[in-house]
PDB file of C-alpha atoms in Angstrom:
ATOM      1  CA  UNK A  59      -2.669  11.368  15.850  1.00 52.00           C
ATOM      2  CA  UNK A  60      -5.930   9.555  15.345  1.00 56.00           C
ATOM      3  CA  UNK A  61      -6.760   7.804  12.065  1.00 64.00           C
ATOM      4  CA  UNK A  62      -9.726  10.215  11.635  1.00 79.00           C
ATOM      5  CA  UNK A  63     -10.295  12.748   9.249  1.00 89.00           C
ATOM      6  CA  UNK A  64      -9.909  16.426   9.987  1.00 95.00           C
ATOM      7  CA  UNK A  65     -12.054  17.734  12.737  1.00 97.00           C
ATOM      8  CA  UNK A  66     -12.922  21.076  10.682  1.00 97.00           C
ATOM      9  CA  UNK A  67     -12.814  20.849   6.996  1.00 96.00           C
ATOM     10  CA  UNK A  68     -11.482  23.348   4.763  1.00 97.00           C
ATOM     11  CA  UNK A  69     -13.440  26.787   3.920  1.00 97.00           C
ATOM     12  CA  UNK A  70     -14.785  27.310   0.707  1.00 97.00           C
ATOM     13  CA  UNK A  71     -15.153  31.172  -0.922  1.00 97.00           C
ATOM     14  CA  UNK A  72     -18.426  31.822   1.512  1.00 97.00           C
ATOM     15  CA  UNK A  73     -16.561  30.672   4.535  1.00 98.00           C
ATOM     16  CA  UNK A  74     -13.189  32.407   3.845  1.00 98.00           C
ATOM     17  CA  UNK A  75     -14.402  35.420   2.367  1.00 97.00           C
ATOM     18  CA  UNK A  76     -13.220  36.295  -1.284  1.00 97.00           C
ATOM     19  CA  UNK A  77      -9.671  37.957  -0.255  1.00 97.00           C
ATOM     20  CA  UNK A  78      -8.810  34.908   1.920  1.00 97.00           C
ATOM     21  CA  UNK A  79      -9.846  32.317  -0.610  1.00 98.00           C
ATOM     22  CA  UNK A  80      -7.974  33.973  -3.426  1.00 97.00           C
ATOM     23  CA  UNK A  81      -4.990  34.076  -1.295  1.00 97.00           C
ATOM     24  CA  UNK A  82      -5.163  30.214  -0.655  1.00 97.00           C
ATOM     25  CA  UNK A  83      -5.626  29.240  -4.099  1.00 97.00           C
ATOM     26  CA  UNK A  84      -2.293  31.779  -4.797  1.00 97.00           C
ATOM     27  CA  UNK A  85      -0.369  30.122  -1.964  1.00 95.00           C
ATOM     28  CA  UNK A  86      -1.128  26.695  -3.492  1.00 95.00           C
ATOM     29  CA  UNK A  87       0.072  27.423  -6.677  1.00 95.00           C
ATOM     30  CA  UNK A  88       3.282  28.985  -5.458  1.00 90.00           C
ATOM     31  CA  UNK A  89       3.623  25.784  -3.119  1.00 89.00           C
ATOM     32  CA  UNK A  90       2.993  23.451  -5.816  1.00 91.00           C
ATOM     33  CA  UNK A  91       0.163  21.959  -3.874  1.00 94.00           C
ATOM     34  CA  UNK A  92      -3.533  22.173  -3.535  1.00 96.00           C
ATOM     35  CA  UNK A  93      -4.796  25.475  -1.624  1.00 97.00           C
ATOM     36  CA  UNK A  94      -2.979  24.881   1.703  1.00 97.00           C
ATOM     37  CA  UNK A  95      -5.479  23.277   4.359  1.00 97.00           C
ATOM     38  CA  UNK A  96      -3.593  25.382   6.964  1.00 96.00           C
ATOM     39  CA  UNK A  97      -5.005  28.535   5.387  1.00 97.00           C
ATOM     40  CA  UNK A  98      -8.230  26.943   4.174  1.00 98.00           C
ATOM     41  CA  UNK A  99      -9.090  25.841   7.660  1.00 98.00           C
ATOM     42  CA  UNK A 100      -7.781  28.503   9.773  1.00 98.00           C
ATOM     43  CA  UNK A 101      -9.270  30.788   7.487  1.00 98.00           C
ATOM     44  CA  UNK A 102     -12.653  30.279   8.655  1.00 98.00           C
ATOM     45  CA  UNK A 103     -11.580  32.232  11.899  1.00 98.00           C
ATOM     46  CA  UNK A 104     -11.160  35.431   9.325  1.00 96.00           C
ATOM     47  CA  UNK A 105     -10.013  38.333  11.372  1.00 96.00           C
ATOM     48  CA  UNK A 106      -7.966  36.012  13.852  1.00 97.00           C
ATOM     49  CA  UNK A 107      -6.357  34.406  10.694  1.00 97.00           C
ATOM     50  CA  UNK A 108      -5.317  37.539   9.240  1.00 97.00           C
ATOM     51  CA  UNK A 109      -3.653  38.596  12.424  1.00 97.00           C
ATOM     52  CA  UNK A 110      -2.062  35.182  12.684  1.00 98.00           C
ATOM     53  CA  UNK A 111      -0.870  35.414   9.239  1.00 97.00           C
ATOM     54  CA  UNK A 112       0.668  38.817   9.701  1.00 97.00           C
ATOM     55  CA  UNK A 113       2.414  37.701  12.738  1.00 97.00           C
ATOM     56  CA  UNK A 114       3.631  34.440  11.252  1.00 97.00           C
ATOM     57  CA  UNK A 115       4.752  36.399   8.108  1.00 96.00           C
ATOM     58  CA  UNK A 116       6.983  38.667  10.291  1.00 96.00           C
ATOM     59  CA  UNK A 117       8.791  35.560  11.689  1.00 96.00           C
ATOM     60  CA  UNK A 118       8.996  33.611   8.396  1.00 91.00           C
ATOM     61  CA  UNK A 119       9.906  34.482   5.687  1.00 91.00           C
ATOM     62  CA  UNK A 120      10.192  38.443   6.886  1.00 94.00           C
ATOM     63  CA  UNK A 121      12.384  37.546  10.050  1.00 96.00           C
ATOM     64  CA  UNK A 122      15.902  38.735  10.718  1.00 97.00           C
ATOM     65  CA  UNK A 123      17.410  35.165  11.030  1.00 98.00           C
ATOM     66  CA  UNK A 124      18.568  33.762   7.987  1.00 97.00           C
ATOM     67  CA  UNK A 125      16.118  31.420   6.177  1.00 97.00           C
ATOM     68  CA  UNK A 126      18.116  28.560   6.414  1.00 97.00           C
ATOM     69  CA  UNK A 127      18.619  28.724  10.062  1.00 98.00           C
ATOM     70  CA  UNK A 128      14.680  29.438  10.420  1.00 98.00           C
ATOM     71  CA  UNK A 129      14.041  26.216   8.400  1.00 98.00           C
ATOM     72  CA  UNK A 130      16.157  23.965  10.428  1.00 98.00           C
ATOM     73  CA  UNK A 131      14.572  25.322  13.607  1.00 98.00           C
ATOM     74  CA  UNK A 132      11.208  24.867  12.300  1.00 98.00           C
ATOM     75  CA  UNK A 133      11.699  21.175  10.851  1.00 98.00           C
ATOM     76  CA  UNK A 134      13.149  20.503  14.487  1.00 98.00           C
ATOM     77  CA  UNK A 135       9.988  21.843  16.149  1.00 98.00           C
ATOM     78  CA  UNK A 136       7.890  19.948  13.806  1.00 98.00           C
ATOM     79  CA  UNK A 137       9.729  16.702  14.329  1.00 97.00           C
ATOM     80  CA  UNK A 138       9.594  17.128  18.030  1.00 98.00           C
ATOM     81  CA  UNK A 139       5.786  17.755  17.938  1.00 97.00           C
ATOM     82  CA  UNK A 140       5.304  15.130  15.459  1.00 96.00           C
ATOM     83  CA  UNK A 141       3.839  17.542  13.056  1.00 96.00           C
ATOM     84  CA  UNK A 142       3.321  15.719   9.699  1.00 95.00           C
ATOM     85  CA  UNK A 143       1.958  18.925   8.099  1.00 95.00           C
ATOM     86  CA  UNK A 144       4.685  20.990   9.380  1.00 96.00           C
ATOM     87  CA  UNK A 145       7.307  18.476   8.324  1.00 96.00           C
ATOM     88  CA  UNK A 146       5.863  18.152   4.696  1.00 94.00           C
ATOM     89  CA  UNK A 147       5.361  21.828   4.154  1.00 93.00           C
ATOM     90  CA  UNK A 148       8.738  23.048   5.616  1.00 95.00           C
ATOM     91  CA  UNK A 149      10.746  20.314   3.826  1.00 96.00           C
ATOM     92  CA  UNK A 150       9.612  21.713   0.652  1.00 93.00           C
ATOM     93  CA  UNK A 151      10.586  25.193   1.646  1.00 93.00           C
ATOM     94  CA  UNK A 152      14.048  24.126   3.315  1.00 96.00           C
ATOM     95  CA  UNK A 153      14.931  22.678  -0.064  1.00 96.00           C
ATOM     96  CA  UNK A 154      14.201  25.890  -1.857  1.00 93.00           C
ATOM     97  CA  UNK A 155      16.835  27.804   0.646  1.00 95.00           C
ATOM     98  CA  UNK A 156      19.577  24.858   0.186  1.00 96.00           C
ATOM     99  CA  UNK A 157      19.099  22.593   2.857  1.00 97.00           C
ATOM    100  CA  UNK A 158      20.344  19.246   1.458  1.00 97.00           C
ATOM    101  CA  UNK A 159      18.439  16.048   1.762  1.00 97.00           C
ATOM    102  CA  UNK A 160      21.081  14.629   4.020  1.00 97.00           C
ATOM    103  CA  UNK A 161      20.536  17.662   6.360  1.00 97.00           C
ATOM    104  CA  UNK A 162      16.844  17.164   6.217  1.00 97.00           C
ATOM    105  CA  UNK A 163      17.169  13.647   7.486  1.00 96.00           C
ATOM    106  CA  UNK A 164      19.830  14.516  10.096  1.00 97.00           C
ATOM    107  CA  UNK A 165      17.391  17.062  11.598  1.00 98.00           C
ATOM    108  CA  UNK A 166      15.479  13.841  12.993  1.00 96.00           C
ATOM    109  CA  UNK A 167      18.859  13.159  14.904  1.00 97.00           C
ATOM    110  CA  UNK A 168      19.093  16.547  16.628  1.00 97.00           C
ATOM    111  CA  UNK A 169      21.837  18.717  17.681  1.00 98.00           C
ATOM    112  CA  UNK A 170      24.394  15.934  18.503  1.00 97.00           C
ATOM    113  CA  UNK A 171      24.501  14.427  15.162  1.00 97.00           C
ATOM    114  CA  UNK A 172      28.005  14.868  13.345  1.00 97.00           C
ATOM    115  CA  UNK A 173      27.743  17.386  10.177  1.00 96.00           C
ATOM    116  CA  UNK A 174      26.235  20.271  11.645  1.00 98.00           C
ATOM    117  CA  UNK A 175      28.094  23.633  12.024  1.00 97.00           C
ATOM    118  CA  UNK A 176      28.660  25.282  15.577  1.00 97.00           C
ATOM    119  CA  UNK A 177      25.890  27.714  14.793  1.00 97.00           C
ATOM    120  CA  UNK A 178      23.290  24.811  13.658  1.00 98.00           C
ATOM    121  CA  UNK A 179      24.419  22.667  16.298  1.00 98.00           C
ATOM    122  CA  UNK A 180      23.578  25.612  18.780  1.00 98.00           C
ATOM    123  CA  UNK A 181      20.220  26.541  17.156  1.00 98.00           C
ATOM    124  CA  UNK A 182      19.021  23.073  17.257  1.00 98.00           C
ATOM    125  CA  UNK A 183      19.992  22.587  20.786  1.00 98.00           C
ATOM    126  CA  UNK A 184      18.267  25.841  21.814  1.00 98.00           C
ATOM    127  CA  UNK A 185      15.326  24.432  19.937  1.00 98.00           C
ATOM    128  CA  UNK A 186      15.481  21.180  21.999  1.00 98.00           C
ATOM    129  CA  UNK A 187      15.752  22.874  25.234  1.00 98.00           C
ATOM    130  CA  UNK A 188      12.785  25.312  24.367  1.00 98.00           C
ATOM    131  CA  UNK A 189      10.606  22.408  23.371  1.00 98.00           C
ATOM    132  CA  UNK A 190      11.547  20.098  26.292  1.00 98.00           C
ATOM    133  CA  UNK A 191      12.138  22.540  29.292  1.00 98.00           C
ATOM    134  CA  UNK A 192      10.193  25.507  27.833  1.00 98.00           C
ATOM    135  CA  UNK A 193      13.308  27.620  28.613  1.00 98.00           C
ATOM    136  CA  UNK A 194      16.975  27.567  27.616  1.00 98.00           C
ATOM    137  CA  UNK A 195      19.771  26.585  29.873  1.00 98.00           C
ATOM    138  CA  UNK A 196      22.299  29.592  30.932  1.00 98.00           C
ATOM    139  CA  UNK A 197      25.012  27.975  29.065  1.00 98.00           C
ATOM    140  CA  UNK A 198      22.980  27.749  25.982  1.00 98.00           C
ATOM    141  CA  UNK A 199      22.036  31.319  26.472  1.00 98.00           C
ATOM    142  CA  UNK A 200      25.515  32.593  26.707  1.00 98.00           C
ATOM    143  CA  UNK A 201      26.490  30.820  23.462  1.00 98.00           C
ATOM    144  CA  UNK A 202      23.436  32.061  21.680  1.00 98.00           C
ATOM    145  CA  UNK A 203      24.122  35.848  22.735  1.00 98.00           C
ATOM    146  CA  UNK A 204      27.562  35.569  21.333  1.00 98.00           C
ATOM    147  CA  UNK A 205      26.044  34.276  17.867  1.00 96.00           C
ATOM    148  CA  UNK A 206      22.973  36.500  17.786  1.00 98.00           C
ATOM    149  CA  UNK A 207      21.953  40.151  18.551  1.00 98.00           C
ATOM    150  CA  UNK A 208      19.102  40.959  21.123  1.00 98.00           C
ATOM    151  CA  UNK A 209      16.617  41.064  17.915  1.00 98.00           C
ATOM    152  CA  UNK A 210      17.476  37.628  16.698  1.00 98.00           C
ATOM    153  CA  UNK A 211      17.326  36.069  20.008  1.00 98.00           C
ATOM    154  CA  UNK A 212      14.013  37.462  20.694  1.00 98.00           C
ATOM    155  CA  UNK A 213      13.044  36.230  17.115  1.00 98.00           C
ATOM    156  CA  UNK A 214      14.458  32.616  17.905  1.00 98.00           C
ATOM    157  CA  UNK A 215      12.282  32.300  21.069  1.00 98.00           C
ATOM    158  CA  UNK A 216       9.401  33.403  19.114  1.00 98.00           C
ATOM    159  CA  UNK A 217       9.819  31.332  16.110  1.00 98.00           C
ATOM    160  CA  UNK A 218      10.008  28.079  18.365  1.00 98.00           C
ATOM    161  CA  UNK A 219       7.132  29.198  20.436  1.00 98.00           C
ATOM    162  CA  UNK A 220       5.119  30.145  17.346  1.00 98.00           C
ATOM    163  CA  UNK A 221       5.797  26.966  15.630  1.00 98.00           C
ATOM    164  CA  UNK A 222       5.057  24.659  18.729  1.00 98.00           C
ATOM    165  CA  UNK A 223       1.470  26.342  18.831  1.00 98.00           C
ATOM    166  CA  UNK A 224       1.107  25.790  15.117  1.00 98.00           C
ATOM    167  CA  UNK A 225       2.073  22.058  15.377  1.00 97.00           C
ATOM    168  CA  UNK A 226      -0.392  21.730  18.237  1.00 97.00           C
ATOM    169  CA  UNK A 227      -3.154  23.533  16.432  1.00 97.00           C
ATOM    170  CA  UNK A 228      -2.520  21.382  13.225  1.00 96.00           C
ATOM    171  CA  UNK A 229      -2.502  18.198  15.094  1.00 94.00           C
ATOM    172  CA  UNK A 230      -5.416  18.859  17.170  1.00 96.00           C
ATOM    173  CA  UNK A 231      -7.462  19.684  14.099  1.00 97.00           C
ATOM    174  CA  UNK A 232      -6.097  16.651  12.382  1.00 96.00           C
ATOM    175  CA  UNK A 233      -4.920  18.693   9.337  1.00 96.00           C
ATOM    176  CA  UNK A 234      -3.222  16.436   6.627  1.00 94.00           C
ATOM    177  CA  UNK A 235      -0.352  17.309   4.571  1.00 94.00           C
ATOM    178  CA  UNK A 236      -1.291  19.205   1.463  1.00 95.00           C
ATOM    179  CA  UNK A 237      -1.266  16.993  -1.769  1.00 92.00           C
ATOM    180  CA  UNK A 238       0.997  17.881  -4.648  1.00 90.00           C
ATOM    181  CA  UNK A 239      -0.464  19.529  -7.889  1.00 84.00           C
ATOM    182  CA  UNK A 240      -0.712  17.259 -10.534  1.00 75.00           C
TER     183      UNK A 240
END
């Protein structure tokens, strides 16, 4: 990513509308950060932002996959996409659902790193394949099908695709990780 600053700056109350502006303040307090730049920038698109937020929330935190699984998948996508914003944000969230510091570091090594459960290794392998091949091998799909029902299989595919899209958007907009509250 270029050293240049953000390509679109955060919106204020007038840019975002009162409801979205208030939401960004609350989201920052909950996260322990400044109002999340993800929301203050994307919120400028108003209706598109609200539709995206609804979709995103159905995947995480409202998805059917266990939160720990979702966070490991999201972190792996962020690593592969070189998304500093998503890495910083989801490391905080992953810690809240019990992902250890050692596991956070191990995500960078990928599915073959020692220490993953069979299920975690499979989810990370599927994530790698989706990001690299834009598909899942038949072998991986067969293994996933033994672990996940159809709804969770679809959710996994959408989760990886969504966070890949989001990482690309954040990178292209040059959005920097949020600062912690003092």
